[in-house]
Short mmCIF file of C-alpha atoms and ligand atoms in Angstrom, two decimals:
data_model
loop_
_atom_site.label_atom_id
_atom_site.label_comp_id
_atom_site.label_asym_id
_atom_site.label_seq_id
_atom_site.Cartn_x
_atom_site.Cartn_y
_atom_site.Cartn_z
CA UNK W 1 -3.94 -11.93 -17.13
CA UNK W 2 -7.45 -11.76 -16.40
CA UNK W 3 -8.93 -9.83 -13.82
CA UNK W 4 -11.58 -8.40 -12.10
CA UNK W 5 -11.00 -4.68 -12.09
CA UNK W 6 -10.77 -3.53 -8.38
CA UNK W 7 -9.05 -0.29 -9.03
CA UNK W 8 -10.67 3.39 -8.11
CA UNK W 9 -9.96 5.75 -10.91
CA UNK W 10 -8.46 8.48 -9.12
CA UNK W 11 -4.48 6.80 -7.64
CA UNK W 12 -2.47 9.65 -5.31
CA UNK W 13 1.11 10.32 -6.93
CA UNK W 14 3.94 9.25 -4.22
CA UNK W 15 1.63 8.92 -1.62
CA UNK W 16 -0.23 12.39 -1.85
CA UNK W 17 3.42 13.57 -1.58
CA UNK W 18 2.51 16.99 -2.46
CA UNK W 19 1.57 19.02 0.26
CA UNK W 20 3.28 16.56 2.73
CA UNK W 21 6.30 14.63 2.10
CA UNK W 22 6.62 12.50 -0.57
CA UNK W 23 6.30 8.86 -0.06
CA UNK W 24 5.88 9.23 3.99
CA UNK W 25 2.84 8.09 5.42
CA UNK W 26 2.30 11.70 6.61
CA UNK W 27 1.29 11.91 2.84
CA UNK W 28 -1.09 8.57 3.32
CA UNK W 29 -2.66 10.32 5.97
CA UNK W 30 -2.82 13.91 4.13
CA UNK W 31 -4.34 12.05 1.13
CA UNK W 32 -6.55 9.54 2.92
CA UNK W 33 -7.99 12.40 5.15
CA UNK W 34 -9.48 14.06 1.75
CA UNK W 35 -11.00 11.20 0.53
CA UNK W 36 -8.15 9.39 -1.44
CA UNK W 37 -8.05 5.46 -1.50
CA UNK W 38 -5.62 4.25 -4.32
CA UNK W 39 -1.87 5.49 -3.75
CA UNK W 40 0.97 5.36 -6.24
CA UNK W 41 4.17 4.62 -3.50
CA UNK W 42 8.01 3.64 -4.89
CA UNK W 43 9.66 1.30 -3.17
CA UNK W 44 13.30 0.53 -3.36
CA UNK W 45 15.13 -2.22 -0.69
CA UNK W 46 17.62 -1.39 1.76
CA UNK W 47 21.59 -2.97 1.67
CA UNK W 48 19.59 -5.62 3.79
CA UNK W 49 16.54 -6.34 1.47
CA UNK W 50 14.20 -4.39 3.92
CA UNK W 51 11.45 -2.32 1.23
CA UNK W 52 11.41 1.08 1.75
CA UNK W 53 9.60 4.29 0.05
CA UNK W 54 11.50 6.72 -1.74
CA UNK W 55 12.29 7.93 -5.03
CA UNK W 56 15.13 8.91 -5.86
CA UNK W 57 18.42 6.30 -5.70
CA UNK W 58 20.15 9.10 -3.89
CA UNK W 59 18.96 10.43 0.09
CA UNK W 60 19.93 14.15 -1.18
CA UNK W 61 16.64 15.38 -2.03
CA UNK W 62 14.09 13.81 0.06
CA UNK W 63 16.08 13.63 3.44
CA UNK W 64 18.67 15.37 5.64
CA UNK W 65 21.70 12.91 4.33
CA UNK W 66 23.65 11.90 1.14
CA UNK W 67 24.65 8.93 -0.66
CA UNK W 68 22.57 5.79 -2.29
CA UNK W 69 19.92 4.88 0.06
CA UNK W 70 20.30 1.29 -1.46
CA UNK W 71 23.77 1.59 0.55
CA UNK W 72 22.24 1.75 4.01
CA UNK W 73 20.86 -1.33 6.08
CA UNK W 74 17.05 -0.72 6.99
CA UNK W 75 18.77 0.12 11.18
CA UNK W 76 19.95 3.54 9.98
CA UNK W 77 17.34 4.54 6.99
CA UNK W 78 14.22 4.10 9.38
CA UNK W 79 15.86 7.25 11.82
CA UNK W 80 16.71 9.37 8.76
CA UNK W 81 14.47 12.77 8.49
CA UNK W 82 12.47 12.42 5.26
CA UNK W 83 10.20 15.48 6.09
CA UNK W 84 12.38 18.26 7.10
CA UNK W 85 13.32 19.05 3.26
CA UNK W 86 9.34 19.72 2.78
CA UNK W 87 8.28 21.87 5.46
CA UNK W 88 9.93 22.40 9.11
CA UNK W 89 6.23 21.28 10.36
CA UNK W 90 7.58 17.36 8.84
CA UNK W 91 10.62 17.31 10.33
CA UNK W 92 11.82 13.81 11.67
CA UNK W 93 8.62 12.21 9.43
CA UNK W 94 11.08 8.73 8.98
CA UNK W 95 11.32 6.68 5.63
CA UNK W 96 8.58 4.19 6.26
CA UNK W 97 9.59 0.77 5.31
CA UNK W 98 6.68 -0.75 2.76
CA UNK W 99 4.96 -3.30 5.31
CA UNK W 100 4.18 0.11 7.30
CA UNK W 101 2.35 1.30 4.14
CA UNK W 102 0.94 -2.05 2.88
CA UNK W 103 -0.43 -2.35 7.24
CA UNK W 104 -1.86 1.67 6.61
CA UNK W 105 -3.65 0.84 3.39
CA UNK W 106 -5.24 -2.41 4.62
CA UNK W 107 -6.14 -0.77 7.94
CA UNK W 108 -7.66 2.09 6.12
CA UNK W 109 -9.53 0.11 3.03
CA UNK W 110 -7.13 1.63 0.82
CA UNK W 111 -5.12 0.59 -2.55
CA UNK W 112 -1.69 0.41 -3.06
CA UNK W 113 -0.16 0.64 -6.52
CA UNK W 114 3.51 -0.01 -6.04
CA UNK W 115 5.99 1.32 -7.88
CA UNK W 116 9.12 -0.90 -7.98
CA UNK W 117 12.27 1.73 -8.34
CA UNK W 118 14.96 -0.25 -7.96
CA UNK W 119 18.73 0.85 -7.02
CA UNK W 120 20.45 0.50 -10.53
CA UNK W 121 21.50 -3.15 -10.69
CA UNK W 122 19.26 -4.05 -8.28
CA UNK W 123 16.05 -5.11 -10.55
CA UNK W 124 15.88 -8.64 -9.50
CA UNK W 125 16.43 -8.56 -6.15
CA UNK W 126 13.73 -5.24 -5.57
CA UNK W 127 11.27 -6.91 -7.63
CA UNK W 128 11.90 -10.13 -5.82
CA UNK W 129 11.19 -8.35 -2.02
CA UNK W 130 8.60 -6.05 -3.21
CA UNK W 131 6.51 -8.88 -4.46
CA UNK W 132 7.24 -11.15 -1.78
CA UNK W 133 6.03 -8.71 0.89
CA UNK W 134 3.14 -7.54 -0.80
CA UNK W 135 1.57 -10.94 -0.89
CA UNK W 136 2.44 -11.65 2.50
CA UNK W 137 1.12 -8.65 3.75
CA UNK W 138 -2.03 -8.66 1.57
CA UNK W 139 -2.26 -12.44 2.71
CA UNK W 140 -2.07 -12.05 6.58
CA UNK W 141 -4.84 -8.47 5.77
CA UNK W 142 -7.11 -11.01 4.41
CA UNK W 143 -6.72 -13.31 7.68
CA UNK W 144 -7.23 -10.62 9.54
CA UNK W 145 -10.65 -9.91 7.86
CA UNK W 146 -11.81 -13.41 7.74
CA UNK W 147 -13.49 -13.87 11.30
CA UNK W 148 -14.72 -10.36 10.81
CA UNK W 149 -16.33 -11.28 7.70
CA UNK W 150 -15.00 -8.02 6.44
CA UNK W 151 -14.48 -7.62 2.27
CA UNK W 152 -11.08 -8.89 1.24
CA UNK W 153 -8.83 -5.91 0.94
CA UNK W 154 -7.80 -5.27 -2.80
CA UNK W 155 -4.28 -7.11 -3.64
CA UNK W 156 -1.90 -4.15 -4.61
CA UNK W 157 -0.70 -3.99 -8.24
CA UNK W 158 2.94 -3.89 -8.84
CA UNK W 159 4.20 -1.40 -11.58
CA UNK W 160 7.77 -0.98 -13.37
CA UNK W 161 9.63 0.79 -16.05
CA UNK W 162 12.11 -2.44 -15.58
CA UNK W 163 10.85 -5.84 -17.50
CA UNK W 164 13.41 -7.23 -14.95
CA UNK W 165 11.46 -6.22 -11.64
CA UNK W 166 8.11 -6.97 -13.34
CA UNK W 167 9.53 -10.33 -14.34
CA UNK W 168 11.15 -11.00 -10.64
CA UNK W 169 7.67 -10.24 -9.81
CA UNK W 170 5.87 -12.30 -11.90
CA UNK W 171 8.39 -15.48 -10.71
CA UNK W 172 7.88 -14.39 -6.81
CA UNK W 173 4.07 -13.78 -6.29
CA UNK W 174 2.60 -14.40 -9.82
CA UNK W 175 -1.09 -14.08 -8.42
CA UNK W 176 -0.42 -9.94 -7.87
CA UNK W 177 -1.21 -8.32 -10.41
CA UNK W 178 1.45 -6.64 -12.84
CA UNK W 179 1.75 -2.83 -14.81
CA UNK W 180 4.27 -1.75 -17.28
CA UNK W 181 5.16 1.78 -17.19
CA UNK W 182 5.81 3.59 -20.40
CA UNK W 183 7.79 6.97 -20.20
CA UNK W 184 9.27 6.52 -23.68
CA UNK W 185 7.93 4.67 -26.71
CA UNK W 186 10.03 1.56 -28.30
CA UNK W 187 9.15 -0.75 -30.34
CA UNK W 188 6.27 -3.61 -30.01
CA UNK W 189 6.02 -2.10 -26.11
CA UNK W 190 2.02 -3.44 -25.42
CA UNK W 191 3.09 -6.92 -26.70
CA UNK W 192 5.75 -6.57 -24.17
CA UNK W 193 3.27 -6.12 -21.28
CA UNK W 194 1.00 -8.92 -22.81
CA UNK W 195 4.41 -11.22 -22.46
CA UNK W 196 5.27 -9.63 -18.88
CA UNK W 197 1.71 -11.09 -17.72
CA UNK W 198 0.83 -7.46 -17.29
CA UNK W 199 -2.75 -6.55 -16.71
CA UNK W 200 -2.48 -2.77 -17.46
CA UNK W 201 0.26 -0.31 -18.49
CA UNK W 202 0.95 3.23 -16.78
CA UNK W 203 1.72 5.79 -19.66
CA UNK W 204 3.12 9.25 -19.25
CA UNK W 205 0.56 11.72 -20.04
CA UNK W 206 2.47 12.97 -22.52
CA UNK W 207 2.95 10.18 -25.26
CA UNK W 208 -0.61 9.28 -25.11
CA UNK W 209 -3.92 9.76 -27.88
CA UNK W 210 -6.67 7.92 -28.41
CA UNK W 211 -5.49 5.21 -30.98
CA UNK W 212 -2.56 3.90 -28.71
CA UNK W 213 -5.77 3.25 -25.33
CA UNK W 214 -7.57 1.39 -28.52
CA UNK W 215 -4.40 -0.12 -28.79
CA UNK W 216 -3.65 -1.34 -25.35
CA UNK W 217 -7.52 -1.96 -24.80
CA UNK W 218 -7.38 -4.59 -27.66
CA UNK W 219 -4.59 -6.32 -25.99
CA UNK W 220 -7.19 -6.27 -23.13
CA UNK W 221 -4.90 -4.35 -21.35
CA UNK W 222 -6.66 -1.52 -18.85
CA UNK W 223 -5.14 1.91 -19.28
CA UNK W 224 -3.50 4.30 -16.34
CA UNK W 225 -1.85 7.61 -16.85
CA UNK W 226 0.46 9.75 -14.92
CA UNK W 227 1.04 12.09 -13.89
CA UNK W 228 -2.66 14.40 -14.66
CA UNK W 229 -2.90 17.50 -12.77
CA UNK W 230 -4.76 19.31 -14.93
CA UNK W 231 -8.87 19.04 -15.52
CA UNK W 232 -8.83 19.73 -19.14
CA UNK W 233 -6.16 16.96 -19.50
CA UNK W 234 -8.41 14.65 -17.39
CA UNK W 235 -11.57 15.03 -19.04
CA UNK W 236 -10.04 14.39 -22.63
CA UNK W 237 -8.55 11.23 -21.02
CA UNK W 238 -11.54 10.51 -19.68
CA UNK W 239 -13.03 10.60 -22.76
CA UNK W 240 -10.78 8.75 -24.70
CA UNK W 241 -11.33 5.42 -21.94
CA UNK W 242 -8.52 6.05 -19.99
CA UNK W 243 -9.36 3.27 -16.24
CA UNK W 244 -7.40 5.37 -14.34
CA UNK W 245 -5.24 8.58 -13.59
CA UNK W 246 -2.51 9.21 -11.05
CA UNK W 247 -2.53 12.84 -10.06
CA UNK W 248 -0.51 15.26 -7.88
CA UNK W 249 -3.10 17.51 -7.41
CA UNK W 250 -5.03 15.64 -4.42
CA UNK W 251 -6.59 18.94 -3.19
CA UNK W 252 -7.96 19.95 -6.98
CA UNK W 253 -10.03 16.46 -7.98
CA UNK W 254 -12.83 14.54 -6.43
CA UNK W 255 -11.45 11.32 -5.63
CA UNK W 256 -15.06 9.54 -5.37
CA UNK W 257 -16.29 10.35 -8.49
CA UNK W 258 -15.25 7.80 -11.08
CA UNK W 259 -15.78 9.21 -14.25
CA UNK W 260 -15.72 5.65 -15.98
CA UNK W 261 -19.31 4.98 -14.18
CA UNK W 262 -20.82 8.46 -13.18
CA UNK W 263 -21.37 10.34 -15.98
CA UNK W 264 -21.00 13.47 -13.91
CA UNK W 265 -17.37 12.90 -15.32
CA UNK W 266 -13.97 14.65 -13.43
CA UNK W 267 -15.37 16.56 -11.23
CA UNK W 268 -13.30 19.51 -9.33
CA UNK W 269 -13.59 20.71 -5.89
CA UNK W 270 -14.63 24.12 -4.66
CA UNK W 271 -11.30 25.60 -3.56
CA UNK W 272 -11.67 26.50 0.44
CA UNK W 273 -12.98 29.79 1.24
CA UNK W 274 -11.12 31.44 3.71
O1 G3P K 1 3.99 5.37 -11.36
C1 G3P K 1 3.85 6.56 -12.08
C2 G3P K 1 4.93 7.56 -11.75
O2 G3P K 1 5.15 7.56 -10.38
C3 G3P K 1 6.23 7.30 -12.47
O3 G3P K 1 7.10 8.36 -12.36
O4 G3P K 1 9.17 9.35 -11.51
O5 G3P K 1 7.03 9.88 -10.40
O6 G3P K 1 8.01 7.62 -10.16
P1 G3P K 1 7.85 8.81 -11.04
MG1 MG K 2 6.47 6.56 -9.05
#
């Protein structure tokens, strides 16, 4: 797929779920508020098909309640606690559902890379509503703008560890564009993101070095890593090509310095005096 590369460098981790909740759009706000544009999100559906943000498959962690999330109809996960775990000062921050996070982004000239984490045996259908929403959404933001003669908002990339969701994807709303994440390495893996109609793949920081971005870069693939908290880490990314890293530490980088066209490079933030 070709595309023009709208993409900041610098993509929040689950929302800037760090010092607020993860996935919540408390974290949207926490991240957008220090300068953040692009945010990683996963989105699962309800027993209903509603998209949602969280996780994990289970409700244990993240809220007040137990059992598959997937389980629930969108009526009860919207009034579950998904803060309270984090920090008393959250409690009763709700699940958002995703159009509340696609509406937030396009309101706030904002990015959205979503992360489709389906329920297990649930690939098709998640990819299927993910995709489906995010074009409608992104389509009805770009009426929005029209009479305003505002810039288009950016169309929100969809990203997977499951060929299935990406390929649910691809059948539903085959003009967003696609990412193939990599936590493990298998065999012939970047021709399987050429074949998915994937535009970039999202490697864990781990597995990478510099010949597999030549690699992907040859397959005209662009190059994101996660999850890069730490500024050594980033530069030597940086270095190596890297279009883009998805970080935790939202308070640590500068978020407006793109290191791929300021040659300032990752730059760091003064921590707060007190
Ligand atoms: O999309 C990158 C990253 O979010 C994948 O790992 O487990 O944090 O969703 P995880
Ligand atoms: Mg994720």
């Amino acid at each position: 797929m070709t595309l023009n590369w709208p993409y900041p460098f610098w993509i929040a981790h689950r929302g800037a779920g760090r010092q607020a909740p993860e996935n919540t759009l408390a974290a949207l706000r926490h991240g957008h508020a220090l300068g953040w544009r692009a945010f990683e999100v996963d989105a699962k559906i309800s027993a209903d098909r509603v998209p949602f943000l969280m996780h994990d498959t289970t409700l244990d962690r993240t809220t007040t309640e137990h059992g598959r999330a997937g389980d629930r109809p969108w009526s009860e996960l919207q009034n579950l606690d998904a803060g309270a775990w984090h920090q008393s000062e959250h409690a009763f921050e709700p699940i958002p559902s995703l159009a509340q996070v696609l509406n937030f982004v396009f309101a706030h000239q904002a990015v959205l890379n979503i992360e489709i984490k389906p329920t297990p045996g649930e690939d098709h259908a998640t990819g299927e509503a993910v995709a489906a929403l995010a074009l409608q959404r992104w389509k009805a933001s770009c009426e929005r703008n029209r009479p305003l003669q505002a810039p288009l908002p950016t169309m929100p990339i969809l990203s997977s560890f499951q060929p299935l969701c990406l390929r649910a994807a691809q059948a539903t709303a085959p003009a967003l564009p696609r990412a193939l994440l990599i936590n493990q390495l298998r065999a012939h893996w970047m021709d399987e993101a050429v074949e998915l109609g994937c535009c970039a793949c999202v490697v864990q920081h781990e597995l990478v070095d510099a010949p597999m971005i030549e690699g992907l870069k040859a397959r005209g693939l662009k190059v994101w890593i996660y999850t890069v908290n730490e500024p050594e880490e980033a530069r030597r990314l940086a270095a190596w090509g890297v279009d883009g890293l998805i970080t935790d530490a939202v308070h640590l980088f500068d978020p407006e310095v793109n290191p791929r066209v300021d040659p300032s490079g990752i730059r760091v933030r003064e921590p707060a005096r007190s």
